[in-house]
Amino acid sequence: MILYTPMAAESVFPADESDWKNRKNVEISHGMVTVEKHESSWIVASLNSTNPNDYLKPEYQPGSVWEKR
């Protein structure tokens, strides 16, 4: 299998299973947001959506603090 992505291999395939324990997938109206636990907040790690406008929304940008529960 060949995976073409601009992301680092460690982001796509974490070396340790414990890396996935700090992540969860949150469903949104047109797809899914992957958030990662950092201390007391959740940070957006990635967005998978069928709606192109979702990629322009600041709350779904990787690195932003996830406010929705």
Short mmCIF file of C-alpha atoms in Angstrom, two decimals:
data_model
loop_
_atom_site.label_atom_id
_atom_site.label_comp_id
_atom_site.label_asym_id
_atom_site.label_seq_id
_atom_site.Cartn_x
_atom_site.Cartn_y
_atom_site.Cartn_z
CA MET A 1 0.00 0.00 0.00
CA ILE A 2 1.25 3.47 -0.88
CA LEU A 3 -0.07 6.44 1.08
CA TYR A 4 0.52 9.90 -0.38
CA THR A 5 0.28 12.55 2.32
CA PRO A 6 2.09 15.78 3.26
CA MET A 7 2.02 14.68 6.91
CA ALA A 8 4.92 13.01 8.69
CA ALA A 9 4.76 9.22 8.87
CA GLU A 10 4.64 9.41 12.70
CA SER A 11 1.41 11.43 12.49
CA VAL A 12 -0.28 8.89 10.28
CA PHE A 13 1.16 5.74 11.85
CA PRO A 14 2.14 6.37 15.48
CA ALA A 15 4.91 4.09 16.67
CA ASP A 16 3.28 3.43 20.03
CA GLU A 17 -0.30 2.35 20.72
CA SER A 18 -0.46 4.80 23.66
CA ASP A 19 -0.35 7.68 21.16
CA TRP A 20 -3.88 6.73 20.07
CA LYS A 21 -5.20 6.75 23.64
CA ASN A 22 -4.93 10.55 23.71
CA ARG A 23 -6.99 10.92 20.52
CA LYS A 24 -10.67 10.61 19.77
CA ASN A 25 -12.86 11.09 16.71
CA VAL A 26 -15.79 13.49 16.97
CA GLU A 27 -18.57 13.34 14.42
CA ILE A 28 -19.67 16.59 12.80
CA SER A 29 -22.47 17.16 10.28
CA HIS A 30 -20.43 16.26 7.18
CA GLY A 31 -17.60 14.15 8.54
CA MET A 32 -15.25 13.70 11.46
CA VAL A 33 -12.75 15.74 13.47
CA THR A 34 -9.85 14.00 15.22
CA VAL A 35 -8.91 15.74 18.46
CA GLU A 36 -5.93 15.12 20.71
CA LYS A 37 -5.74 15.60 24.48
CA HIS A 38 -3.17 18.17 25.65
CA GLU A 39 -3.15 18.81 29.40
CA SER A 40 -6.63 20.23 30.16
CA SER A 41 -7.83 20.92 26.61
CA TRP A 42 -8.47 19.13 23.33
CA ILE A 43 -6.61 20.25 20.18
CA VAL A 44 -7.82 19.57 16.63
CA ALA A 45 -5.45 17.12 14.94
CA SER A 46 -7.25 16.55 11.63
CA LEU A 47 -10.49 17.04 9.72
CA ASN A 48 -12.20 14.62 7.35
CA SER A 49 -15.26 16.16 5.72
CA THR A 50 -17.27 15.92 2.53
CA ASN A 51 -18.13 19.62 2.75
CA PRO A 52 -15.33 21.84 1.35
CA ASN A 53 -16.53 24.78 3.45
CA ASP A 54 -15.67 22.90 6.66
CA TYR A 55 -11.97 23.23 5.77
CA LEU A 56 -12.31 27.04 5.87
CA LYS A 57 -13.85 27.20 9.34
CA PRO A 58 -11.34 28.27 12.02
CA GLU A 59 -12.76 25.88 14.65
CA TYR A 60 -11.81 22.89 12.47
CA GLN A 61 -8.26 24.03 11.65
CA PRO A 62 -5.53 21.72 12.99
CA GLY A 63 -3.95 23.21 16.10
CA SER A 64 -7.07 25.06 17.24
CA VAL A 65 -8.61 24.37 20.64
CA TRP A 66 -11.69 22.15 20.38
CA GLU A 67 -14.60 23.77 22.25
CA LYS A 68 -17.44 21.44 21.26
CA ARG A 69 -18.20 18.29 23.22
#
